[in-house]
């Protein structure tokens, strides 16, 4: 009785345990990947993967719990075990290190590039310089052969706009955040129309799409053991839930289409088969005739073979003279007769062509080349009979079908009154492919360089114009300062006219004197306008000009403004110093003339930039240390060059930015006070346009900018190179 009770208790526990084991709770990670698997508008999971998983869960009595999120979060949760399974997940060997895949492939997929409306790209090289929207950690982006790898391999400059799901990728194209977007083919196919984007011809990284599970988990093993047989069974049944779901979501054809196609093909092929049978009957008599001819040909061939064997015997007598070279060569060597039959080969010929030696000795040369070169073989043989040595190329076919291009060095041999041709065959396939690849790469790089040079020239012209406009503003301010004193003087003369008239002091001599003084001031103002006009007149050709005169002309435009701001301006001409005192007599008192070659107006633009920078620097130091500001512009003549310098006792250049001051759009001035273009364009003008040097020295306090140019002895040096 006790034993019977124990038996019932054991059976109850066993049945209870079995029922519990069959009920498997599975957490399914879902991210937005329409139509493969996604969260529908009603908040429930949907898609091809959901249909397959639901079908299996119903048969296996699984309890499915769905967890929603973005791709990257779901993939991390799968690795930590917070979810048990995910779909779709592209298969890669790298991912097998962190997750486990089921064995049966669900479907194949690949990445496709979509383009914002109006953007054109036919190849991956056309994406250079664009912004590409991608899904974070997507296999088509970050996989071993994904877009990131391809961009690095082809040296393409891409900026990546990283998104959490494919919907955000297409949103980025629609709103103009990116030029191109990378999605899987199914998502792009079903969503591209509503975003008004265009599909390109660029495909990326084909992969198998499977279910992914937590790695090395007992639950994962149970799920895979049940899931794979179901998927395999459904894929091999024409009306299975797999094909119904595939047709519903993806729109692919089922196996029914395949069988219909077979019927059509059979019907179409039936008529040609009947025609072939009729033709075979008509050809029977022709075959018999050809058979007779073949027997005769075989007899002739037998005689030819016997003759060839005789020739081979004679050749062996002379072969000892060069056998060592022949047999130890790293290149295939063949000896052929005038008819093109092969009479001898070396070991490399056997090894590289894949035929036995006996097989090769029964062949003709034309049997080893491709169809395109068969007609050339006899032409080559005919030429070699008349030529001692010759080189040419042929495409050969190995025994297993591989084709390779070879350069052949041929030489004519005379043995026992017979003419033979020795062929040394060198495989150059790899070399030609490498050469073609190198040529394509060189062409691509040349195009890139040409585009970059064009872009840089455009930028330089734009920055030159910006620099000119900035200089124009400074010049207008300088003219306003420079006109103020002459206008005041003329006003005084006019008032003096009135006073002299009232007091009867307006004599003819006094009138001439006042008119002369007024005209002198007016001429001074007119000269200022001419200087301003000439300054902005573009230089078309290089000329030789006197450096002191053009230097004086440039700094005079700013001299009045500097003096009005209590800044001392000194001009040093070959050691002779002159202080600018706001008078028209200011000038270089040295009679020495020094000539340089270049563009005078561009040269004056450089000096204007340097003097203006010096003015800003001394005003900044005056505010901080209350020093007397000083700017000195000098010309120093050396043996073969001329140095023009602009020095100041201003705030100087901080050491941490000294290496960057000639960069475009870099400035140490406050916002609104500098564009960062002046020094960059000055360096371009001096070093590229005038073939000189522009650099600076730290004076502590202050800075000294130095322009160094080649010296010309006189204007006749225009012809110098």
XYZ file of C-alpha atoms in Angstrom:
721
model
C 0.000 0.000 0.000
C 2.829 2.390 0.901
C 4.570 1.547 -2.350
C 1.379 2.297 -4.288
C 1.048 5.730 -2.621
C 4.659 6.502 -3.366
C 4.115 5.566 -7.031
C 1.089 7.909 -7.351
C 3.084 10.715 -5.685
C 5.960 10.243 -8.137
C 3.611 10.308 -11.146
C 1.928 13.481 -9.860
C 5.281 15.253 -9.435
C 6.427 14.074 -12.860
C 3.269 15.324 -14.607
C 3.394 18.625 -12.753
C 7.055 19.123 -13.662
C 6.402 18.288 -17.327
C 3.507 20.736 -17.543
C 5.604 23.486 -15.953
C 8.512 22.787 -18.304
C 6.292 23.084 -21.365
C 5.147 26.580 -20.380
C 8.103 28.789 -21.505
C 8.048 32.546 -20.857
C 9.947 34.448 -23.553
C 10.732 38.177 -23.661
C 10.874 39.429 -27.266
C 12.805 42.637 -28.091
C 11.055 44.756 -30.741
C 12.463 47.814 -32.550
C 10.984 49.771 -35.477
C 11.962 47.885 -38.664
C 8.868 47.892 -40.865
C 7.790 45.505 -42.365
C 9.980 42.828 -40.778
C 9.005 43.570 -37.149
C 7.708 46.761 -35.543
C 5.289 48.334 -33.083
C 2.000 49.095 -34.845
C -0.170 52.186 -34.247
C -2.341 50.172 -31.818
C 0.709 49.561 -29.633
C 0.966 45.862 -30.547
C 3.842 44.100 -32.307
C 3.423 43.279 -35.995
C 5.335 42.246 -39.097
C 6.841 39.136 -40.707
C 8.903 38.162 -37.636
C 5.905 38.540 -35.316
C 3.787 36.239 -37.526
C 6.478 33.517 -37.549
C 7.146 33.771 -33.804
C 3.420 33.764 -32.937
C 2.863 30.651 -35.088
C 5.682 28.784 -33.322
C 4.636 30.052 -29.865
C 1.091 28.763 -30.376
C 2.325 25.270 -31.270
C 5.006 25.174 -28.558
C 2.797 26.703 -25.798
C 5.160 29.671 -25.324
C 4.132 32.797 -23.425
C 5.473 35.811 -25.377
C 6.120 39.144 -23.652
C 7.145 42.028 -25.928
C 9.630 44.751 -24.958
C 9.801 47.852 -27.219
C 12.734 50.210 -27.788
C 15.366 51.421 -30.268
C 17.768 49.045 -32.014
C 20.913 49.798 -30.004
C 19.137 49.473 -26.632
C 17.395 46.232 -27.622
C 20.682 44.688 -28.820
C 22.367 45.541 -25.496
C 19.390 44.134 -23.532
C 19.696 40.907 -25.561
C 23.351 40.554 -24.550
C 22.567 41.119 -20.851
C 19.575 38.762 -20.888
C 16.925 41.429 -20.278
C 15.241 40.103 -23.438
C 15.520 36.525 -24.754
C 15.129 36.954 -28.522
C 15.176 39.659 -31.237
C 14.199 39.875 -34.909
C 15.361 40.955 -37.442
C 19.134 40.747 -36.791
C 21.674 40.577 -39.636
C 24.079 37.662 -39.310
C 27.823 38.326 -38.930
C 30.717 36.387 -37.438
C 31.583 39.366 -35.214
C 28.157 39.319 -33.589
C 28.387 35.599 -32.815
C 30.897 36.618 -30.139
C 28.134 38.358 -28.134
C 24.816 36.776 -29.271
C 23.561 33.409 -30.539
C 21.705 32.975 -33.854
C 19.216 30.335 -34.924
C 20.544 28.113 -37.722
C 17.803 28.578 -40.329
C 17.976 31.742 -42.459
C 14.621 33.579 -42.487
C 15.369 35.773 -45.513
C 18.198 37.701 -47.167
C 18.583 41.454 -46.944
C 21.030 44.232 -47.832
C 21.529 47.932 -47.306
C 20.435 50.518 -49.886
C 21.335 54.188 -50.244
C 18.422 56.623 -50.595
C 18.928 60.233 -51.687
C 17.310 63.501 -50.699
C 15.223 64.982 -53.532
C 17.533 66.713 -56.014
C 20.730 64.880 -54.918
C 22.435 62.606 -57.472
C 24.793 59.676 -56.792
C 25.294 56.663 -59.075
C 28.353 55.107 -57.419
C 29.818 55.037 -53.934
C 32.458 57.576 -55.045
C 29.686 60.126 -55.721
C 28.933 60.211 -51.960
C 32.213 62.013 -51.258
C 31.619 65.146 -49.150
C 27.983 64.279 -48.342
C 26.224 63.788 -44.994
C 24.900 60.210 -44.626
C 22.095 59.367 -42.172
C 22.638 55.924 -40.586
C 21.139 53.704 -37.875
C 23.332 53.463 -34.776
C 25.291 50.152 -34.700
C 23.479 48.981 -37.891
C 25.239 46.059 -39.616
C 25.001 47.854 -42.989
C 26.838 50.815 -41.423
C 29.214 49.409 -38.781
C 29.546 45.807 -40.016
C 32.790 44.308 -41.261
C 31.954 45.222 -44.880
C 29.462 47.977 -44.080
C 29.347 51.552 -45.338
C 31.932 52.790 -42.824
C 34.429 50.176 -44.043
C 33.707 51.007 -47.719
C 34.136 54.749 -47.113
C 37.574 54.138 -45.550
C 38.572 51.697 -48.307
C 37.702 54.172 -51.101
C 39.015 57.191 -49.137
C 35.602 58.877 -49.203
C 34.975 61.859 -46.916
C 31.572 61.205 -45.303
C 29.863 62.902 -42.371
C 27.509 60.615 -40.450
C 24.124 61.658 -39.037
C 23.449 58.862 -36.482
C 19.811 57.936 -35.745
C 18.068 55.568 -33.330
C 15.771 53.978 -35.932
C 15.218 53.798 -39.685
C 12.266 56.210 -39.494
C 14.618 58.915 -38.193
C 16.983 58.140 -41.097
C 14.293 58.931 -43.687
C 13.135 61.942 -41.617
C 16.677 63.312 -41.821
C 16.528 63.136 -45.645
C 13.056 64.682 -45.792
C 14.017 67.639 -43.569
C 17.414 68.180 -45.231
C 19.597 67.158 -42.266
C 21.401 64.669 -44.530
C 22.070 64.258 -48.262
C 21.762 60.454 -48.274
C 20.419 57.740 -45.978
C 21.244 54.042 -45.424
C 18.381 51.608 -44.675
C 17.688 47.947 -45.318
C 15.997 47.242 -48.635
C 12.589 46.255 -47.192
C 12.237 49.351 -45.018
C 13.313 51.658 -47.840
C 11.063 49.929 -50.395
C 7.934 50.309 -48.239
C 8.602 53.815 -46.882
C 10.507 55.848 -49.507
C 7.464 57.172 -51.402
C 5.878 59.024 -48.484
C 9.164 60.785 -47.727
C 9.639 62.041 -51.334
C 13.148 60.557 -51.582
C 14.892 58.734 -54.399
C 16.508 55.307 -54.435
C 20.087 55.094 -55.723
C 21.823 52.151 -57.392
C 24.265 51.761 -54.471
C 23.879 48.474 -52.534
C 25.755 47.645 -49.301
C 26.715 44.444 -47.445
C 24.195 41.613 -48.249
C 23.467 39.529 -45.116
C 21.250 36.700 -43.890
C 18.478 37.828 -41.540
C 17.850 35.530 -38.555
C 16.554 35.461 -34.984
C 19.182 36.451 -32.363
C 19.154 35.109 -28.787
C 21.180 35.493 -25.601
C 24.494 33.657 -25.962
C 25.141 30.372 -24.079
C 21.694 30.285 -22.466
C 19.740 27.076 -21.780
C 16.550 28.910 -22.727
C 18.136 30.000 -26.027
C 18.963 26.368 -26.803
C 15.351 25.320 -26.173
C 13.999 28.145 -28.339
C 16.363 27.375 -31.230
C 15.619 23.637 -31.026
C 11.924 24.404 -31.576
C 12.233 27.442 -33.881
C 14.550 26.081 -36.614
C 12.447 23.002 -37.555
C 9.305 25.157 -37.801
C 10.997 27.728 -40.047
C 12.490 25.043 -42.263
C 9.139 23.250 -42.529
C 7.226 26.487 -43.307
C 9.734 27.543 -45.990
C 9.234 24.206 -47.807
C 5.415 24.338 -47.747
C 3.773 26.358 -50.499
C 0.786 27.565 -48.427
C 2.536 27.875 -45.056
C 2.132 30.802 -42.676
C 5.662 31.878 -43.663
C 4.749 32.458 -47.331
C 1.397 34.044 -46.506
C 3.141 36.468 -44.145
C 5.983 37.080 -46.619
C 3.430 37.880 -49.355
C 1.510 40.151 -46.966
C 4.437 42.211 -45.667
C 7.167 41.983 -48.292
C 5.184 41.308 -51.468
C 7.476 38.510 -52.683
C 6.340 35.706 -54.971
C 5.408 32.284 -53.520
C 6.357 28.909 -54.851
C 3.110 28.807 -56.888
C 4.646 31.355 -59.215
C 7.613 29.040 -59.685
C 5.462 26.084 -60.814
C 3.490 28.293 -63.217
C 6.775 29.475 -64.699
C 7.904 25.846 -65.184
C 4.739 25.028 -67.129
C 5.234 28.014 -69.431
C 8.894 27.140 -70.008
C 8.013 23.512 -70.865
C 5.354 24.660 -73.329
C 7.755 27.108 -74.979
C 10.562 24.532 -75.238
C 8.368 21.781 -76.720
C 8.360 23.250 -80.238
C 12.192 23.644 -80.435
C 12.621 20.038 -79.230
C 10.439 18.736 -82.057
C 12.412 20.788 -84.545
C 15.682 19.388 -83.156
C 14.423 15.822 -83.670
C 13.630 16.572 -87.310
C 17.040 18.176 -87.803
C 18.770 15.150 -86.242
C 17.123 12.862 -88.729
C 18.215 15.051 -91.609
C 21.767 15.155 -90.271
C 22.256 11.384 -90.060
C 23.553 11.126 -93.598
C 25.822 14.102 -93.007
C 27.187 12.438 -89.881
C 28.035 9.285 -91.799
C 29.909 11.332 -94.391
C 31.767 13.229 -91.708
C 32.629 9.970 -89.956
C 34.340 8.726 -93.082
C 36.286 11.965 -93.344
C 37.208 11.696 -89.684
C 38.631 8.202 -90.189
C 40.775 9.541 -93.001
C 41.789 12.468 -90.829
C 42.710 10.116 -88.019
C 44.915 8.174 -90.392
C 46.637 11.386 -91.440
C 46.918 12.368 -87.806
C 48.487 9.017 -86.989
C 51.104 9.588 -89.658
C 51.671 13.062 -88.326
C 52.122 11.734 -84.815
C 54.667 9.209 -86.055
C 56.523 12.011 -87.823
C 56.397 14.117 -84.683
C 57.811 11.276 -82.584
C 60.697 11.049 -85.017
C 61.319 14.756 -84.627
C 61.198 14.429 -80.859
C 63.963 11.839 -80.988
C 66.162 14.227 -82.933
C 65.402 17.061 -80.564
C 66.472 15.046 -77.540
C 69.964 14.773 -79.019
C 70.410 18.566 -78.838
C 68.326 19.090 -75.692
C 71.252 18.292 -73.370
C 72.881 21.577 -74.372
C 70.247 23.697 -72.681
C 68.288 21.192 -70.530
C 69.453 22.752 -67.252
C 68.085 26.173 -68.187
C 64.997 24.617 -69.717
C 64.072 22.488 -66.683
C 65.002 24.942 -63.921
C 63.205 27.981 -65.339
C 60.551 29.613 -63.156
C 58.494 30.294 -66.290
C 56.651 27.742 -68.456
C 58.608 26.895 -71.637
C 57.180 25.092 -74.669
C 58.765 23.963 -77.935
C 56.345 23.933 -80.895
C 56.668 22.907 -84.526
C 55.900 25.014 -87.578
C 52.373 23.561 -87.565
C 51.837 24.650 -83.946
C 52.009 21.199 -82.313
C 53.738 21.027 -78.945
C 56.839 18.841 -79.059
C 58.344 19.547 -75.620
C 57.526 21.345 -72.331
C 59.324 21.977 -69.041
C 58.114 21.187 -65.516
C 56.678 24.670 -64.933
C 54.496 24.270 -68.040
C 53.027 21.079 -66.579
C 52.624 22.627 -63.121
C 51.019 25.915 -64.144
C 48.742 24.615 -66.921
C 47.535 21.579 -64.946
C 48.014 18.994 -67.716
C 50.158 15.913 -67.652
C 53.238 16.086 -69.828
C 51.902 13.377 -72.130
C 48.667 15.327 -72.614
C 50.518 18.500 -73.579
C 52.662 16.661 -76.116
C 49.492 15.588 -77.929
C 48.125 19.131 -78.131
C 48.509 22.122 -80.434
C 49.262 25.625 -79.160
C 45.870 26.888 -80.308
C 44.228 24.394 -77.920
C 45.724 26.249 -74.920
C 44.567 29.773 -75.812
C 41.173 31.460 -75.556
C 38.836 31.584 -78.567
C 39.686 35.238 -79.205
C 43.356 34.373 -79.746
C 43.013 31.177 -81.819
C 43.261 33.069 -85.125
C 46.460 34.802 -83.961
C 48.366 31.581 -83.302
C 49.001 30.767 -86.960
C 49.903 34.422 -87.705
C 52.469 34.300 -84.909
C 53.916 31.008 -86.139
C 54.214 32.333 -89.704
C 56.041 35.418 -88.463
C 58.378 33.391 -86.231
C 59.447 31.290 -89.201
C 60.867 34.486 -90.729
C 61.960 36.239 -87.525
C 64.728 35.147 -85.178
C 63.217 36.625 -82.008
C 59.869 38.220 -81.169
C 57.728 39.127 -78.180
C 53.932 39.133 -78.030
C 51.060 38.380 -75.654
C 48.321 35.721 -75.548
C 45.454 34.738 -73.229
C 45.894 31.110 -72.099
C 43.362 28.745 -70.493
C 44.460 26.335 -67.763
C 43.062 22.814 -67.475
C 40.559 23.891 -64.791
C 39.299 26.853 -66.842
C 41.240 29.783 -65.360
C 42.317 32.365 -67.934
C 45.537 34.327 -67.603
C 47.362 36.838 -69.779
C 50.997 36.117 -70.597
C 53.904 37.851 -72.294
C 55.757 35.430 -74.552
C 59.364 35.663 -75.569
C 59.733 33.536 -78.691
C 62.893 32.450 -80.496
C 63.397 30.300 -83.606
C 65.430 27.075 -83.390
C 66.925 25.018 -86.238
C 67.367 21.318 -85.438
C 68.343 18.747 -88.100
C 66.929 20.897 -90.868
C 63.626 21.362 -88.989
C 62.346 24.725 -87.696
C 60.979 24.902 -84.143
C 59.861 27.773 -81.944
C 60.723 28.073 -78.270
C 58.131 29.943 -76.215
C 58.977 31.342 -72.757
C 55.627 32.173 -71.111
C 55.435 34.791 -68.345
C 52.122 35.224 -66.482
C 51.467 39.013 -66.235
C 47.818 38.903 -65.134
C 48.525 40.229 -61.656
C 50.845 42.899 -62.978
C 48.266 44.111 -65.523
C 45.493 44.161 -62.948
C 47.703 46.096 -60.565
C 48.624 48.522 -63.340
C 44.962 49.047 -64.281
C 44.021 49.549 -60.643
C 46.886 51.996 -60.204
C 45.812 53.938 -63.316
C 42.208 54.152 -62.112
C 43.365 55.227 -58.678
C 45.680 57.833 -60.183
C 42.863 59.176 -62.363
C 40.588 59.362 -59.327
C 43.229 61.176 -57.278
C 43.959 63.591 -60.141
C 40.258 64.444 -60.343
C 40.133 64.946 -56.578
C 43.204 67.192 -56.676
C 41.734 69.212 -59.554
C 38.462 69.653 -57.664
C 40.291 70.648 -54.475
C 42.518 73.135 -56.334
C 39.444 74.681 -57.984
C 37.672 74.907 -54.620
C 40.692 76.480 -52.931
C 41.069 79.024 -55.748
C 37.415 79.957 -55.374
C 37.903 80.387 -51.613
C 41.026 82.467 -52.137
C 39.216 84.767 -54.590
C 36.364 85.144 -52.096
C 38.738 85.911 -49.235
C 40.681 88.330 -51.455
C 37.432 90.185 -52.114
C 36.606 90.171 -48.388
C 40.056 91.546 -47.635
C 39.589 94.269 -50.275
C 36.225 95.256 -48.829
C 37.682 95.411 -45.307
C 40.565 97.527 -46.620
C 38.067 99.799 -48.397
C 36.344 100.520 -45.085
C 39.665 101.339 -43.442
C 40.618 103.572 -46.383
C 37.342 105.472 -46.248
C 37.952 106.148 -42.574
C 41.521 107.292 -43.358
C 40.306 109.657 -46.097
C 37.754 111.171 -43.718
C 40.575 111.936 -41.265
C 42.897 113.166 -44.018
C 40.320 115.578 -45.484
C 39.348 117.120 -42.172
C 42.369 119.496 -41.925
C 42.316 120.686 -45.593
C 38.584 121.381 -45.322
C 39.139 123.414 -42.158
C 41.946 125.342 -43.881
C 39.775 126.113 -46.939
C 36.947 127.247 -44.617
C 39.375 129.708 -42.935
C 40.472 131.058 -46.346
C 36.850 131.630 -47.375
C 36.118 133.501 -44.106
C 39.264 135.557 -44.698
C 37.886 136.577 -48.125
C 34.805 138.003 -46.458
C 36.779 139.855 -43.743
C 39.241 141.285 -46.280
C 36.377 142.496 -48.440
C 34.643 144.222 -45.518
C 37.860 146.042 -44.474
C 38.881 146.932 -48.054
C 42.009 144.758 -47.774
C 41.222 142.514 -50.736
C 43.972 143.464 -53.176
C 44.838 141.576 -56.345
C 48.039 140.116 -54.896
C 46.265 139.026 -51.706
C 43.473 137.475 -53.772
C 46.006 135.466 -55.822
C 47.711 134.317 -52.643
C 44.422 133.061 -51.100
C 43.426 131.354 -54.357
C 46.837 129.657 -54.586
C 46.656 128.426 -50.998
C 43.088 127.139 -51.512
C 44.024 125.307 -54.730
C 46.978 123.728 -52.956
C 44.611 122.248 -50.351
C 42.147 121.168 -53.059
C 44.939 119.482 -55.058
C 46.026 117.670 -51.901
C 42.454 116.396 -51.411
C 42.250 115.404 -55.110
C 45.501 113.463 -54.809
C 44.011 111.599 -51.841
C 41.039 110.553 -54.008
C 43.403 109.446 -56.823
C 45.437 107.385 -54.369
C 42.231 105.763 -53.091
C 41.055 105.012 -56.661
C 44.414 103.597 -57.741
C 44.641 101.484 -54.608
C 41.534 99.487 -55.570
C 42.321 99.285 -59.280
C 43.091 95.570 -60.008
C 46.655 94.731 -61.106
C 46.574 92.690 -64.314
C 50.302 92.210 -64.882
C 53.447 92.114 -62.800
C 55.599 95.234 -63.070
C 58.837 96.467 -61.555
C 58.168 99.361 -59.147
C 60.091 101.502 -56.627
C 59.403 100.033 -53.196
C 59.950 103.206 -51.109
C 57.543 105.262 -53.211
C 54.760 102.642 -53.038
C 55.393 102.079 -49.317
C 55.100 105.833 -48.675
C 51.918 105.979 -50.796
C 50.323 103.176 -48.767
C 51.113 104.451 -45.247
C 50.260 108.075 -46.117
C 46.635 106.974 -46.523
C 46.563 105.949 -42.859
C 49.073 108.487 -41.499
C 46.599 111.250 -40.643
C 44.327 108.805 -38.832
C 47.257 107.487 -36.783
C 48.423 110.984 -35.818
C 44.889 111.999 -34.830
C 44.854 108.951 -32.516
C 48.178 110.121 -30.942
C 50.136 107.275 -32.524
C 53.679 108.096 -33.660
C 54.344 106.903 -37.230
C 57.971 106.639 -38.408
C 59.147 105.867 -41.942
C 62.663 104.402 -42.198
C 64.039 104.557 -45.760
C 67.429 102.809 -45.881
C 68.368 104.078 -42.404
C 66.912 107.608 -42.825
C 64.040 108.056 -40.341
C 61.199 110.513 -40.909
C 58.341 111.122 -38.436
C 54.890 111.631 -39.944
C 53.663 115.052 -38.746
C 50.346 115.396 -40.584
C 51.809 117.566 -43.371
C 51.867 117.003 -47.088
C 55.674 117.366 -47.153
C 56.057 113.996 -45.418
C 58.257 111.752 -47.524
C 61.463 109.807 -47.839
C 64.503 112.073 -47.852
C 66.790 109.361 -49.219
C 67.584 109.479 -52.959
C 68.331 105.742 -53.190
C 65.877 103.755 -55.325
C 65.122 100.103 -54.709
C 62.999 98.099 -57.136
C 60.926 94.965 -56.705
C 58.675 93.054 -59.121
C 55.010 92.281 -58.465
C 51.593 93.880 -58.150
C 51.790 97.373 -56.578
C 48.183 97.582 -55.396
C 48.290 94.108 -53.829
C 51.584 95.088 -52.161
C 49.945 98.233 -50.734
C 47.009 96.140 -49.546
C 49.450 93.986 -47.544
C 51.061 97.085 -45.957
C 47.633 98.502 -45.155
C 46.676 95.239 -43.379
C 49.941 95.185 -41.392
C 49.725 98.864 -40.355
C 46.056 98.494 -39.370
C 46.902 95.422 -37.242
C 49.758 97.382 -35.627
C 47.349 100.273 -34.861
C 44.912 97.863 -33.121
C 47.786 96.302 -31.127
C 49.239 99.620 -29.821
C 45.779 100.940 -28.911
C 45.115 97.769 -26.920
C 48.420 98.096 -25.032
C 47.832 101.826 -24.407
C 44.539 101.009 -22.676
C 46.270 98.420 -20.447
C 49.695 100.002 -19.717
C 49.299 103.702 -20.704
C 52.360 103.581 -23.017
C 53.115 105.953 -25.903
C 52.097 104.047 -29.052
C 54.655 103.786 -31.842
C 54.535 102.254 -35.328
C 57.589 102.104 -37.592
C 57.555 101.179 -41.286
C 60.950 100.574 -42.851
C 62.710 99.483 -46.026
C 66.052 97.658 -45.776
C 68.056 96.788 -48.897
C 70.108 93.572 -48.729
C 72.465 91.982 -51.289
C 69.800 90.218 -53.379
C 66.560 91.023 -51.588
C 64.579 93.810 -49.958
C 62.989 93.689 -46.503
C 59.943 95.825 -45.718
C 58.937 95.720 -42.059
C 56.101 97.042 -39.893
C 56.931 97.082 -36.165
C 54.978 98.300 -33.139
C 55.240 98.426 -29.354
C 51.762 96.956 -28.893
C 50.442 93.956 -27.011
C 52.245 91.368 -29.164
C 51.064 87.895 -30.239
C 50.379 85.275 -27.535
C 52.673 82.251 -27.834
C 49.782 79.774 -27.823
C 48.302 81.211 -31.055
C 51.503 82.264 -32.834
C 51.404 79.212 -35.141
C 47.842 79.984 -36.260
C 47.826 83.699 -37.090
C 48.154 83.093 -40.853
C 45.228 80.651 -40.927
C 42.037 81.821 -42.711
C 39.298 83.237 -40.461
C 41.502 83.062 -37.353
C 41.670 86.295 -35.319
C 42.718 87.279 -31.810
C 40.561 90.402 -31.872
C 37.203 90.783 -30.177
C 34.086 89.710 -32.068
C 33.154 92.312 -34.689
C 36.663 93.856 -34.815
C 38.398 91.348 -37.055
C 37.573 88.899 -39.875
C 40.678 86.693 -39.756
C 41.213 87.235 -43.506
C 43.827 90.031 -43.618
C 46.984 88.142 -42.604
C 45.976 85.023 -44.553
C 45.479 86.987 -47.770
C 48.647 88.987 -47.117
C 50.640 85.749 -46.966
C 48.963 84.486 -50.170
C 49.802 87.758 -51.992
C 53.445 87.881 -50.866
C 54.385 84.194 -51.047
C 52.266 82.915 -53.978
C 51.654 85.972 -56.150
C 54.979 87.791 -55.580
C 57.193 84.750 -54.719
C 58.459 86.267 -51.460
C 58.198 85.601 -47.708
C 56.005 87.012 -44.927
C 56.878 86.248 -41.302
C 57.020 87.951 -37.901
C 59.317 88.416 -34.901
C 58.420 88.972 -31.246
C 59.923 92.296 -29.988
C 58.730 92.099 -26.346
C 56.909 94.378 -26.244
C 55.378 94.466 -29.663
C 55.668 92.610 -32.938
C 57.637 93.042 -36.141
C 56.159 91.758 -39.430
C 58.703 91.367 -42.232
C 58.055 91.145 -45.985
C 61.064 89.838 -47.914
C 61.090 90.114 -51.739
C 63.656 89.659 -54.492
C 65.463 92.868 -55.468
C 65.548 94.185 -59.037
C 68.276 96.598 -60.090
C 66.097 98.773 -62.353
C 62.802 98.673 -64.292
C 64.557 97.022 -67.215
C 64.565 93.832 -65.109
C 60.999 93.165 -66.245
C 62.427 90.492 -68.507
C 64.058 88.658 -65.567
C 62.689 85.248 -64.690
